[in-house]
Amino acid sequence: MNSIVEGVGASAGRALGVVRWIHWDITVVPHRTIGPEEVEAEVRRFDEARAWALEQVTRLQEETTRRLGPFEGKVFESQAMMIEDPELIAGTVAYIRNNFLSAERAFDWQMLEVRVRMHDSVHAMVLDRLADLRDIRIRVLCHLLDRTEPARAAANGTEPAILVAHDITPSIAAGLDPEQTLGIVTAGGSRGSHSVLLARALGIPAVVGVGAELKEIADGSLLLMDGRTGELRLDPSPPEVEGFHRAAAHAARRREMLRKVSGRPTETTDGVHTVVQANLDLPHEAEEAVRLGADGVGLFRSEFLVIGRREIPDEEEQFRAYKRVVEAFPDQEVTLRTFDIGGDKFPIFLSMPQEDNPYLGWRAIRVCLDLPDLFRNQLRAAVRAAEVGNIRVLLPLVSTVDEVRNTRDILHQIYETLESAEKGRRILVGVMVETPAAVETLDLLAPYVDFVSLGTNDLTQYVMAADRGNAKLARLYDPMHPALIRLYARLERDCARHELDLGVCGELASDPLGVSLLLGMGYRKFSVSLAALPEIRELIRNVSAADLHDVCRGLYKAESGAEVREPIQRYLESRAGFGSDFAAALSEE
Ligand code: PEP
Ligand code: MG
């Protein structure tokens, strides 16, 4: 039966393949008691297993660093920390000594206690770390029970497939072969999970947070998944399968063709010049952005440098990361967004408070201003990177003028501490417009900011009161809803009035229909995901800004997102040399 299940799109890309379910947990640990004379030997066995697990994790960290990069390798730091946790060790040893339990049983009981404590939390960071905890549990238990590790063995099968599991641990993710794993689908996890970070680095599409509906996906069945939207099509129909293959073949041919024209400017058919920049999560992606012809970086999500880290990266480390991106774009803008932590992205070194509503909580600029040492470090590293190239800082989730003023004060203090020769290299400061407050008070913010970047992902959730990660609300979470397009129009007008440089870095700019809408509304600067960059540039070269302006003129009266999309879709299909096949392929990607 053809049906659709919604999850959270966590690693972009579409995949079609046979489902391979993996069950890798050790559910039953045999109950074994020991005599008092065996206690010390059992404690030693536990210590050995711990030391062995730590060695494995360290090796995995080194391997991952070599294969994917230093930031990806750091994912395993938190596991090393958990293995050495004094409470975990003391608790296990107490079970062995006081209850005469075998090392494996004692360890499992202790892990159960920790898990129950974590499960009680609704905090996304804590829930994310459950996968790390499971990783350690399996590793230590396998050693104690003398079993081979099931996880890594099961993950890479003999035929390419879409991997489906309740959860994927970072160890499984790090060992995946992208040739064999077409995609990953899990019941748990979030965009900030360690496993997701690794999947993205490997270029494997992922949909997470599917919840109980995961059981609808049968082993061996055919699945069509979209790692951007989070949509899962179970048992797709023959026309859907055919559509996927057509789009994939088309995309491959186009990618080849686009590579050849990547140096050409991105102008519409009526000669309107646009700027198409790249959204980056990690520094090494800058090189690919250059290859794809990006006009600089419109959004570098710096928080991915710290998610899952157990210590704050120092100024020097951050400087090197920012410098790497700036050096890739010596003549173009690099927009460094200051840490957007909170919501669904957390570093371990911060003990984030448990919040009922993390997206409305202690997040982004609010965290940074409350932790001046963290913020100052980052800003100093950015100011130093400005010596090398054209870096500017972008503040996330701004809702008050004070947030910008206070950031500027910190920057001024930093300038004062610099050597006199370096003084005067002022860095441009911009704000993400992603709260209704920022749209509403742009005139108040304008005197304090140099540029503005529209964040449609968060603005949509705050305007529609629909959590961006909640699959049940996917229909309501529509960045093309009339409420949103009216705000986009207003923002464009207000920025022009205040002569503010305006760009869009939300996902809407990576969507063919979305970028067409924005072009029609007068937007000229876009920052898009790497996966979408070639197609978006090609689309812009094939449309007329004047035509799109006419198409969009009447849209303010539309009653729904569907009514907004319909005439734009029709226009794209009507473009000569840009036929319906191409438009359909684009909207399918
Ligand atoms: C946005 O909110 O539109 C945005 C680009 O930021 P993020 O998706 O990282 O929250
Ligand atoms: Mg945002």
Coordinates of C-alpha atoms and ligand atoms in Angstrom, one line a residue:
M1 CA 0.0 0.0 0.0
N2 CA 1.4 3.4 -1.0
S3 CA 1.4 5.7 2.0
I4 CA 3.4 8.6 3.4
V5 CA 5.1 8.9 6.7
E6 CA 6.6 12.2 7.9
G7 CA 9.9 12.6 9.8
V8 CA 12.4 15.4 10.2
G9 CA 14.6 16.0 7.3
A10 CA 18.2 15.9 8.8
S11 CA 20.6 15.3 5.9
A12 CA 19.6 16.5 2.5
G13 CA 19.2 14.3 -0.6
R14 CA 16.7 11.9 -2.0
A15 CA 17.0 8.1 -2.2
L16 CA 15.0 5.2 -3.5
G17 CA 15.9 1.7 -2.2
V18 CA 15.0 -1.5 -0.5
V19 CA 14.7 -1.2 3.3
R20 CA 17.2 -2.9 5.5
W21 CA 16.1 -2.9 9.1
I22 CA 18.9 -3.3 11.6
H23 CA 18.4 -4.4 15.2
W24 CA 21.6 -4.0 17.0
D25 CA 20.7 -3.7 20.6
I26 CA 21.6 -6.3 23.2
T27 CA 18.3 -6.6 24.9
V28 CA 18.9 -9.4 27.3
V29 CA 22.0 -9.6 29.5
P30 CA 22.1 -13.0 31.3
H31 CA 21.6 -12.8 35.1
R32 CA 24.7 -14.2 36.8
T33 CA 25.7 -13.9 40.4
I34 CA 29.1 -14.5 41.8
G35 CA 30.6 -15.7 45.1
P36 CA 32.3 -13.2 47.5
E37 CA 35.7 -14.7 46.5
E38 CA 35.1 -13.7 42.9
V39 CA 34.4 -10.0 43.6
E40 CA 37.9 -8.6 43.0
A41 CA 38.3 -10.5 39.8
E42 CA 35.0 -9.3 38.5
V43 CA 35.9 -5.7 39.3
R44 CA 39.1 -6.2 37.3
R45 CA 37.2 -7.7 34.4
F46 CA 35.0 -4.6 34.4
D47 CA 38.0 -2.3 34.5
E48 CA 39.6 -4.2 31.6
A49 CA 36.4 -3.9 29.5
R50 CA 36.3 -0.2 30.2
A51 CA 39.9 0.3 29.2
W52 CA 39.2 -1.7 26.0
A53 CA 36.1 0.3 25.2
L54 CA 38.0 3.5 25.7
E55 CA 40.8 2.3 23.4
Q56 CA 38.2 1.5 20.7
V57 CA 36.5 4.8 21.0
T58 CA 39.9 6.6 20.8
R59 CA 40.7 4.5 17.7
L60 CA 37.3 5.3 16.1
Q61 CA 37.9 9.0 16.8
E62 CA 41.3 8.9 15.1
E63 CA 39.8 6.9 12.1
T64 CA 36.9 9.3 11.8
T65 CA 39.2 12.3 12.0
R66 CA 41.3 10.9 9.2
R67 CA 38.3 9.9 7.0
L68 CA 35.9 12.8 7.6
G69 CA 37.8 15.6 9.4
P70 CA 38.6 16.8 13.0
F71 CA 35.2 18.1 13.8
E72 CA 33.5 14.8 12.9
G73 CA 36.1 13.0 15.0
K74 CA 35.3 15.0 18.0
V75 CA 31.8 13.4 18.1
F76 CA 33.5 10.5 20.0
E77 CA 34.9 12.8 22.7
S78 CA 31.7 12.7 24.6
Q79 CA 31.7 8.9 24.6
A80 CA 35.2 8.8 26.0
M81 CA 34.0 11.2 28.7
M82 CA 31.0 8.9 29.5
I83 CA 33.2 5.8 29.8
E84 CA 35.3 7.6 32.4
D85 CA 32.4 9.0 34.3
P86 CA 33.2 8.4 38.1
E87 CA 29.5 7.9 38.9
L88 CA 29.1 5.2 36.3
I89 CA 32.2 3.4 37.5
A90 CA 31.4 3.7 41.2
G91 CA 27.8 2.5 40.6
T92 CA 28.9 -0.6 38.7
V93 CA 31.5 -1.5 41.2
A94 CA 29.0 -1.1 44.0
Y95 CA 26.6 -3.5 42.3
I96 CA 29.4 -6.0 42.0
R97 CA 30.6 -5.7 45.6
N98 CA 27.3 -5.2 47.4
N99 CA 24.9 -7.3 45.2
F100 CA 27.4 -10.0 44.0
L101 CA 26.5 -9.4 40.4
S102 CA 28.6 -10.3 37.4
A103 CA 30.4 -7.4 35.8
E104 CA 28.0 -7.4 32.8
R105 CA 24.9 -7.5 34.9
A106 CA 26.2 -4.8 37.3
F107 CA 27.2 -2.6 34.4
D108 CA 23.9 -3.1 32.6
W109 CA 21.9 -2.2 35.8
Q110 CA 24.0 0.9 36.3
M111 CA 23.5 1.9 32.6
L112 CA 19.7 1.3 33.1
E113 CA 19.7 3.8 36.0
V114 CA 21.5 6.4 33.9
R115 CA 19.2 5.8 30.9
V116 CA 16.1 6.1 33.1
R117 CA 17.4 9.4 34.4
M118 CA 18.0 10.7 30.9
H119 CA 14.7 9.5 29.6
D120 CA 13.0 11.5 32.2
S121 CA 14.4 14.6 30.6
V122 CA 12.5 16.2 27.8
H123 CA 15.7 18.1 26.9
A124 CA 16.7 17.4 23.3
M125 CA 20.4 17.5 24.2
V126 CA 20.0 14.8 26.8
L127 CA 17.9 12.7 24.5
D128 CA 20.5 13.0 21.8
R129 CA 23.1 11.7 24.1
L130 CA 21.2 8.5 24.6
A131 CA 22.6 7.2 21.3
D132 CA 26.1 7.8 22.7
L133 CA 25.2 6.0 25.8
R134 CA 23.9 3.0 23.9
D135 CA 27.1 2.9 21.9
I136 CA 29.1 2.6 25.1
R137 CA 26.8 0.0 26.6
I138 CA 27.0 -2.2 23.5
R139 CA 30.8 -1.9 23.4
V140 CA 31.4 -2.7 27.0
L141 CA 28.8 -5.5 27.1
C142 CA 30.2 -7.1 23.9
H143 CA 33.6 -7.3 25.5
L144 CA 32.3 -8.7 28.8
L145 CA 30.0 -11.2 27.0
D146 CA 32.7 -12.1 24.5
R147 CA 30.4 -11.2 21.5
T148 CA 31.3 -9.5 18.3
E149 CA 29.9 -6.1 17.9
P150 CA 26.6 -6.5 16.1
A151 CA 26.2 -2.9 15.1
R152 CA 28.9 -2.2 12.6
A153 CA 28.7 -5.7 11.1
A154 CA 25.0 -5.4 10.4
A155 CA 25.1 -1.9 9.0
N156 CA 26.9 -2.4 5.7
G157 CA 25.0 -5.2 4.0
T158 CA 25.9 -6.8 0.7
E159 CA 23.5 -4.7 -1.5
P160 CA 22.8 -1.0 -1.4
A161 CA 19.8 -0.2 0.8
I162 CA 18.1 2.3 3.0
L163 CA 19.0 1.6 6.6
V164 CA 16.1 1.7 9.0
A165 CA 16.6 1.4 12.8
H166 CA 15.1 2.7 16.0
D167 CA 18.3 4.7 16.4
I168 CA 21.8 4.8 14.9
T169 CA 24.7 5.2 17.2
P170 CA 27.7 7.4 16.2
S171 CA 29.8 4.2 15.8
I172 CA 27.4 2.7 13.3
A173 CA 27.2 6.0 11.4
A174 CA 31.0 6.5 11.3
G175 CA 31.4 3.0 9.8
L176 CA 28.9 3.4 7.0
D177 CA 29.8 3.0 3.4
P178 CA 28.0 5.6 1.3
E179 CA 28.0 3.2 -1.6
Q180 CA 26.0 0.7 0.4
T181 CA 23.9 3.0 2.5
L182 CA 21.5 5.0 0.3
G183 CA 19.8 6.7 3.3
I184 CA 19.1 6.5 7.0
V185 CA 15.7 6.5 8.7
T186 CA 15.3 6.5 12.4
A187 CA 12.6 6.7 15.0
G188 CA 14.6 8.9 17.3
G189 CA 17.3 11.5 16.9
S190 CA 17.3 15.2 15.9
R191 CA 19.1 17.4 13.4
G192 CA 21.8 17.9 16.0
S193 CA 22.5 14.2 16.8
H194 CA 26.0 13.0 16.4
S195 CA 24.9 10.3 14.0
V196 CA 23.3 12.9 11.8
L197 CA 26.4 15.1 11.8
L198 CA 28.3 12.1 10.6
A199 CA 25.7 11.1 8.0
R200 CA 25.9 14.7 6.6
A201 CA 29.7 14.5 6.4
L202 CA 29.4 11.2 4.5
G203 CA 26.7 12.7 2.1
I204 CA 24.1 10.1 3.2
P205 CA 20.5 11.4 3.2
A206 CA 18.8 11.1 6.6
V207 CA 15.3 11.4 8.0
V208 CA 15.0 11.2 11.8
G209 CA 12.3 11.6 14.5
V210 CA 9.9 9.3 12.7
G211 CA 8.5 8.0 16.0
A212 CA 6.2 5.1 16.4
E213 CA 5.3 5.1 12.7
L214 CA 8.7 3.6 11.9
K215 CA 7.1 0.2 12.4
E216 CA 5.0 0.9 9.2
I217 CA 8.2 0.5 7.2
A218 CA 8.7 -3.2 6.4
D219 CA 12.1 -4.8 6.0
G220 CA 12.7 -5.6 2.3
S221 CA 10.0 -3.1 1.1
L222 CA 10.7 -0.3 -1.3
L223 CA 11.1 3.2 0.1
L224 CA 11.4 6.7 -1.4
M225 CA 12.9 9.2 1.1
D226 CA 13.6 12.9 1.0
G227 CA 16.2 14.0 3.5
R228 CA 15.3 17.6 3.1
T229 CA 11.6 17.6 3.7
G230 CA 11.5 14.5 5.9
E231 CA 8.9 12.8 3.6
L232 CA 9.0 9.0 3.4
R233 CA 6.9 7.3 0.6
L234 CA 6.3 3.7 1.5
D235 CA 5.9 1.3 -1.5
P236 CA 6.0 4.1 -4.1
S237 CA 3.9 3.5 -7.2
P238 CA 5.6 2.7 -10.5
P239 CA 5.1 6.3 -11.8
E240 CA 6.7 7.6 -8.6
V241 CA 9.7 5.2 -9.0
E242 CA 9.9 6.2 -12.7
G243 CA 9.8 9.9 -11.6
F244 CA 12.6 9.4 -9.2
H245 CA 14.8 7.7 -11.7
R246 CA 14.1 10.4 -14.3
A247 CA 14.9 13.1 -11.8
A248 CA 18.1 11.4 -10.7
A249 CA 19.3 10.9 -14.3
H250 CA 18.4 14.5 -15.1
A251 CA 20.1 15.7 -11.9
A252 CA 23.3 13.8 -12.8
R253 CA 23.4 15.1 -16.4
R254 CA 22.7 18.6 -15.1
R255 CA 25.3 18.5 -12.4
E256 CA 27.8 17.6 -15.1
M257 CA 26.7 20.4 -17.3
L258 CA 26.6 22.9 -14.4
R259 CA 30.1 22.1 -13.3
K260 CA 31.2 23.3 -16.8
V261 CA 29.3 26.6 -16.4
S262 CA 30.0 27.2 -12.7
G263 CA 32.1 30.3 -13.4
R264 CA 29.3 32.1 -15.2
P265 CA 27.5 34.9 -13.3
T266 CA 24.0 34.2 -12.1
E267 CA 21.8 36.5 -14.1
T268 CA 18.2 36.2 -15.1
T269 CA 17.2 36.2 -18.8
D270 CA 16.3 39.9 -18.5
G271 CA 19.8 40.7 -17.2
V272 CA 19.1 41.1 -13.4
H273 CA 22.2 40.2 -11.5
T274 CA 21.8 38.0 -8.4
V275 CA 24.2 36.7 -5.8
V276 CA 24.0 33.0 -4.9
Q277 CA 26.1 32.1 -1.9
A278 CA 26.5 28.9 0.1
N279 CA 25.2 27.7 3.4
L280 CA 27.9 25.8 5.3
D281 CA 27.8 23.7 8.4
L282 CA 31.5 22.8 8.6
P283 CA 34.7 24.5 7.4
H284 CA 35.7 21.8 4.9
E285 CA 32.5 22.3 2.9
A286 CA 34.0 25.6 1.8
E287 CA 36.1 23.9 -0.8
E288 CA 33.0 22.2 -2.4
A289 CA 31.2 25.5 -2.3
V290 CA 34.0 27.1 -4.4
R291 CA 33.9 24.2 -6.9
L292 CA 30.2 24.8 -7.3
G293 CA 30.7 28.4 -8.1
A294 CA 29.2 30.0 -4.9
D295 CA 29.5 33.8 -4.6
G296 CA 30.8 33.5 -1.1
V297 CA 29.2 32.2 2.1
G298 CA 25.9 33.6 3.2
L299 CA 25.6 31.4 6.3
F300 CA 28.3 29.5 8.1
R301 CA 26.5 27.7 11.0
S302 CA 29.4 28.0 13.4
E303 CA 27.5 26.0 16.1
F304 CA 28.4 22.8 14.3
L305 CA 31.9 23.4 15.6
V306 CA 30.7 23.0 19.2
I307 CA 27.8 20.6 19.1
G308 CA 28.6 17.6 21.1
R309 CA 31.9 19.0 22.3
R310 CA 32.9 18.5 25.9
E311 CA 35.1 21.6 26.1
I312 CA 34.7 25.1 24.6
P313 CA 36.9 25.4 21.5
D314 CA 39.5 28.0 22.2
E315 CA 40.0 31.2 20.2
E316 CA 42.9 29.7 18.2
E317 CA 40.9 26.6 17.1
Q318 CA 38.0 28.8 16.0
F319 CA 40.3 31.2 14.3
R320 CA 41.8 28.4 12.2
A321 CA 38.3 27.1 11.3
Y322 CA 37.1 30.6 10.2
K323 CA 40.3 31.3 8.4
R324 CA 40.0 28.1 6.4
V325 CA 36.6 29.3 5.0
V326 CA 37.8 32.9 4.4
E327 CA 40.9 31.6 2.5
A328 CA 38.6 29.6 0.3
F329 CA 36.8 32.8 -0.7
P330 CA 39.6 35.4 -0.7
D331 CA 37.6 38.0 -2.7
Q332 CA 34.1 37.3 -1.5
E333 CA 31.9 37.7 1.6
V334 CA 32.0 35.0 4.3
T335 CA 29.1 35.4 6.7
L336 CA 29.8 33.8 10.1
R337 CA 26.7 33.2 12.1
T338 CA 27.6 33.3 15.8
F339 CA 26.7 30.2 17.8
D340 CA 23.0 29.3 17.3
I341 CA 23.0 26.9 20.2
G342 CA 19.8 25.8 22.1
G343 CA 16.6 24.7 20.3
D344 CA 17.8 21.3 19.0
K345 CA 21.5 22.0 19.0
F346 CA 23.6 21.7 22.1
P347 CA 27.2 21.5 23.1
I348 CA 28.0 19.2 26.1
F349 CA 30.1 21.8 27.9
L350 CA 27.1 23.9 28.6
S351 CA 24.7 22.6 31.2
M352 CA 21.6 23.8 29.3
P353 CA 18.6 24.1 31.6
Q354 CA 15.7 21.8 31.0
E355 CA 13.1 23.8 29.2
D356 CA 9.5 22.9 28.3
N357 CA 9.8 24.9 25.1
P358 CA 13.4 25.0 23.9
Y359 CA 12.6 26.8 20.7
L360 CA 11.1 29.6 22.7
G361 CA 13.9 29.4 25.3
W362 CA 17.5 30.1 26.0
R363 CA 18.8 30.0 22.5
A364 CA 21.3 31.7 20.1
I365 CA 22.1 35.3 20.8
R366 CA 20.4 35.0 24.2
V367 CA 22.9 32.3 25.2
C368 CA 25.9 34.1 23.8
L369 CA 25.2 37.4 25.6
D370 CA 24.6 35.5 28.9
L371 CA 28.0 33.8 28.5
P372 CA 30.3 36.7 27.6
D373 CA 33.5 34.5 27.7
L374 CA 32.2 32.1 25.1
F375 CA 30.9 35.0 23.0
R376 CA 34.1 37.1 23.3
N377 CA 36.2 34.2 22.2
Q378 CA 34.2 33.7 19.1
L379 CA 34.1 37.3 18.2
R380 CA 37.8 37.7 18.8
A381 CA 38.5 34.7 16.5
A382 CA 36.2 36.3 13.9
V383 CA 37.9 39.7 14.2
R384 CA 41.3 38.0 13.7
A385 CA 39.9 36.1 10.6
A386 CA 38.8 39.5 9.2
E387 CA 42.5 40.3 8.8
V388 CA 42.7 37.5 6.2
G389 CA 39.5 38.2 4.2
N390 CA 36.0 39.6 4.1
I391 CA 34.3 38.1 7.1
R392 CA 31.1 39.5 8.6
V393 CA 29.2 38.3 11.7
L394 CA 25.5 37.5 11.7
L395 CA 23.5 37.3 14.9
P396 CA 20.8 34.6 15.2
L397 CA 17.4 35.0 16.7
V398 CA 17.6 38.7 17.3
S399 CA 14.4 40.1 18.9
T400 CA 15.6 43.3 20.6
V401 CA 17.8 46.3 19.7
D402 CA 19.8 45.7 22.9
E403 CA 21.0 42.4 21.6
V404 CA 22.7 44.1 18.7
R405 CA 23.9 47.1 20.8
N406 CA 25.4 44.8 23.4
T407 CA 27.2 42.7 20.8
R408 CA 28.6 45.9 19.3
D409 CA 29.9 46.9 22.8
I410 CA 31.7 43.6 23.1
L411 CA 33.2 44.1 19.6
H412 CA 34.4 47.6 20.6
Q413 CA 36.1 46.2 23.7
I414 CA 37.8 43.6 21.4
Y415 CA 39.0 46.3 19.0
E416 CA 40.5 48.2 22.0
T417 CA 42.6 45.2 23.0
L418 CA 44.0 44.8 19.5
E419 CA 47.4 46.1 18.5
S420 CA 47.0 49.6 17.1
A421 CA 47.9 48.4 13.5
E422 CA 44.9 46.1 13.5
K423 CA 42.5 48.7 14.9
G424 CA 40.1 50.1 12.5
R425 CA 39.4 46.8 10.8
R426 CA 35.8 46.9 11.8
I427 CA 33.7 43.9 11.1
L428 CA 30.2 44.2 9.6
V429 CA 27.4 43.1 11.9
G430 CA 24.1 41.7 10.6
V431 CA 21.0 40.2 12.1
M432 CA 19.0 37.2 11.1
V433 CA 15.4 38.2 10.6
E434 CA 13.8 35.1 12.0
T435 CA 11.5 36.3 14.7
P436 CA 8.3 38.3 14.1
A437 CA 9.8 41.0 16.4
A438 CA 12.7 41.5 14.1
V439 CA 10.4 42.0 11.1
E440 CA 8.2 44.3 13.0
T441 CA 11.0 46.5 14.3
L442 CA 13.4 46.6 11.4
D443 CA 13.3 50.4 11.5
L444 CA 14.6 50.3 15.1
L445 CA 17.3 47.8 14.3
A446 CA 18.4 49.5 11.1
P447 CA 20.8 52.1 12.7
Y448 CA 22.7 49.3 14.4
V449 CA 23.1 46.8 11.6
D450 CA 25.0 46.6 8.4
F451 CA 23.1 43.8 6.8
V452 CA 20.1 41.5 7.2
S453 CA 19.5 37.8 6.4
L454 CA 16.1 36.4 6.3
G455 CA 15.8 33.1 8.1
T456 CA 12.7 31.5 6.7
N457 CA 13.1 28.3 8.7
D458 CA 12.6 29.8 12.1
L459 CA 10.4 32.7 11.0
T460 CA 8.0 30.1 9.7
Q461 CA 7.8 28.3 13.0
Y462 CA 7.4 31.4 15.0
V463 CA 4.8 33.0 12.7
M464 CA 2.7 29.8 12.3
A465 CA 3.2 28.7 15.9
A466 CA 4.3 25.3 14.5
D467 CA 7.4 23.6 15.8
R468 CA 9.7 23.1 12.8
G469 CA 10.7 19.6 14.0
N470 CA 7.2 18.3 14.6
A471 CA 6.2 16.0 11.7
K472 CA 2.5 16.2 12.7
L473 CA 2.6 19.9 11.9
A474 CA 4.4 19.6 8.6
R475 CA 1.3 20.9 6.7
L476 CA 1.1 24.0 8.9
Y477 CA 4.8 24.7 8.8
D478 CA 4.7 26.2 5.3
P479 CA 7.2 29.0 4.4
M480 CA 4.9 29.9 1.5
H481 CA 1.8 30.5 3.6
P482 CA 0.3 33.9 2.9
A483 CA 1.2 35.1 6.4
L484 CA 4.8 34.6 5.5
I485 CA 4.9 36.0 2.0
R486 CA 3.4 39.2 3.3
L487 CA 6.2 39.5 5.8
Y488 CA 8.8 38.8 3.1
A489 CA 7.3 41.6 1.0
R490 CA 7.4 43.9 3.9
L491 CA 11.0 43.1 4.9
E492 CA 12.1 43.7 1.3
R493 CA 10.4 47.1 1.2
D494 CA 11.8 48.1 4.7
C495 CA 15.3 47.0 3.9
A496 CA 15.2 49.0 0.6
R497 CA 13.9 52.0 2.6
H498 CA 16.8 51.8 5.1
E499 CA 19.3 50.9 2.4
L500 CA 20.2 47.6 4.1
D501 CA 21.9 44.8 2.3
L502 CA 19.3 42.0 2.4
G503 CA 19.8 38.3 1.7
V504 CA 17.9 35.0 2.4
C505 CA 19.6 32.1 4.0
G506 CA 16.6 30.0 5.1
E507 CA 15.7 26.9 3.2
L508 CA 13.1 28.7 1.1
A509 CA 15.9 30.0 -1.1
S510 CA 17.1 26.5 -1.8
D511 CA 13.6 25.6 -3.1
P512 CA 13.0 26.2 -6.8
L513 CA 9.5 27.6 -6.2
G514 CA 10.7 29.5 -3.1
V515 CA 13.6 31.2 -4.8
S516 CA 11.3 32.1 -7.8
L517 CA 8.8 33.7 -5.4
L518 CA 11.6 35.7 -3.7
L519 CA 13.0 36.8 -7.0
G520 CA 9.5 38.0 -8.0
M521 CA 9.3 39.9 -4.8
G522 CA 12.6 41.8 -5.5
Y523 CA 15.1 39.7 -3.5
R524 CA 18.4 39.4 -5.3
K525 CA 20.7 37.7 -2.8
F526 CA 20.4 34.1 -1.7
S527 CA 22.4 31.7 0.3
V528 CA 21.5 28.1 -0.3
S529 CA 22.5 24.6 0.7
L530 CA 25.3 22.9 -1.2
A531 CA 23.0 20.2 -2.5
A532 CA 20.7 22.8 -4.1
L533 CA 23.3 25.4 -5.3
P534 CA 23.9 24.3 -8.9
E535 CA 20.2 23.9 -9.6
I536 CA 19.2 27.2 -8.0
R537 CA 21.9 29.0 -10.1
E538 CA 20.7 27.3 -13.2
L539 CA 17.0 28.1 -12.5
I540 CA 17.8 31.8 -12.0
R541 CA 19.6 31.8 -15.4
N542 CA 16.4 30.5 -17.0
V543 CA 13.8 32.9 -15.6
S544 CA 12.9 36.5 -16.1
A545 CA 12.8 38.7 -13.0
A546 CA 10.2 40.9 -14.6
D547 CA 8.0 37.9 -15.5
L548 CA 8.2 36.6 -12.0
H549 CA 7.4 40.0 -10.6
D550 CA 4.1 39.9 -12.7
V551 CA 3.4 36.3 -11.5
C552 CA 3.9 37.2 -7.9
R553 CA 2.1 40.5 -8.0
G554 CA -1.3 39.1 -7.2
L555 CA -0.2 36.5 -4.7
Y556 CA -0.8 38.7 -1.6
K557 CA -4.4 37.8 -2.0
A558 CA -3.8 34.0 -2.0
E559 CA -5.6 32.1 0.7
S560 CA -3.1 29.2 1.1
G561 CA 0.5 28.1 0.4
A562 CA -0.9 25.9 -2.4
E563 CA -2.4 29.0 -4.1
V564 CA 0.9 30.8 -3.8
R565 CA 2.8 27.9 -5.5
E566 CA 0.4 27.1 -8.3
P567 CA 1.1 30.1 -10.6
I568 CA 4.8 29.9 -9.9
Q569 CA 4.9 26.3 -10.8
R570 CA 2.9 27.0 -14.0
Y571 CA 5.4 29.8 -14.9
L572 CA 8.4 27.5 -14.4
E573 CA 6.8 24.8 -16.6
S574 CA 6.2 27.4 -19.3
R575 CA 9.8 28.4 -19.7
A576 CA 11.3 27.5 -23.1
G577 CA 14.3 25.2 -22.7
F578 CA 13.2 24.7 -19.1
G579 CA 10.3 22.4 -19.7
S580 CA 8.0 20.7 -17.3
D581 CA 10.4 17.8 -16.9
F582 CA 13.1 20.1 -15.6
A583 CA 10.7 22.0 -13.4
A584 CA 9.3 18.7 -12.0
A585 CA 12.8 17.4 -11.4
L586 CA 13.7 20.5 -9.6
S587 CA 10.7 20.5 -7.3
E588 CA 11.3 16.8 -6.6
E589 CA 14.8 17.5 -5.4
Ligands
PEP1 C1 16.6 29.9 9.5 O1 16.1 29.8 10.6 O2 16.0 30.1 8.4 C2 18.1 29.6 9.4 C3 18.7 29.7 8.2 O3 18.7 29.1 10.5 P1 18.7 27.6 11.1 O4 18.0 26.8 10.1 O5 20.1 27.2 11.2 O6 18.0 27.8 12.3
MG2 MG 17.3 29.9 12.4

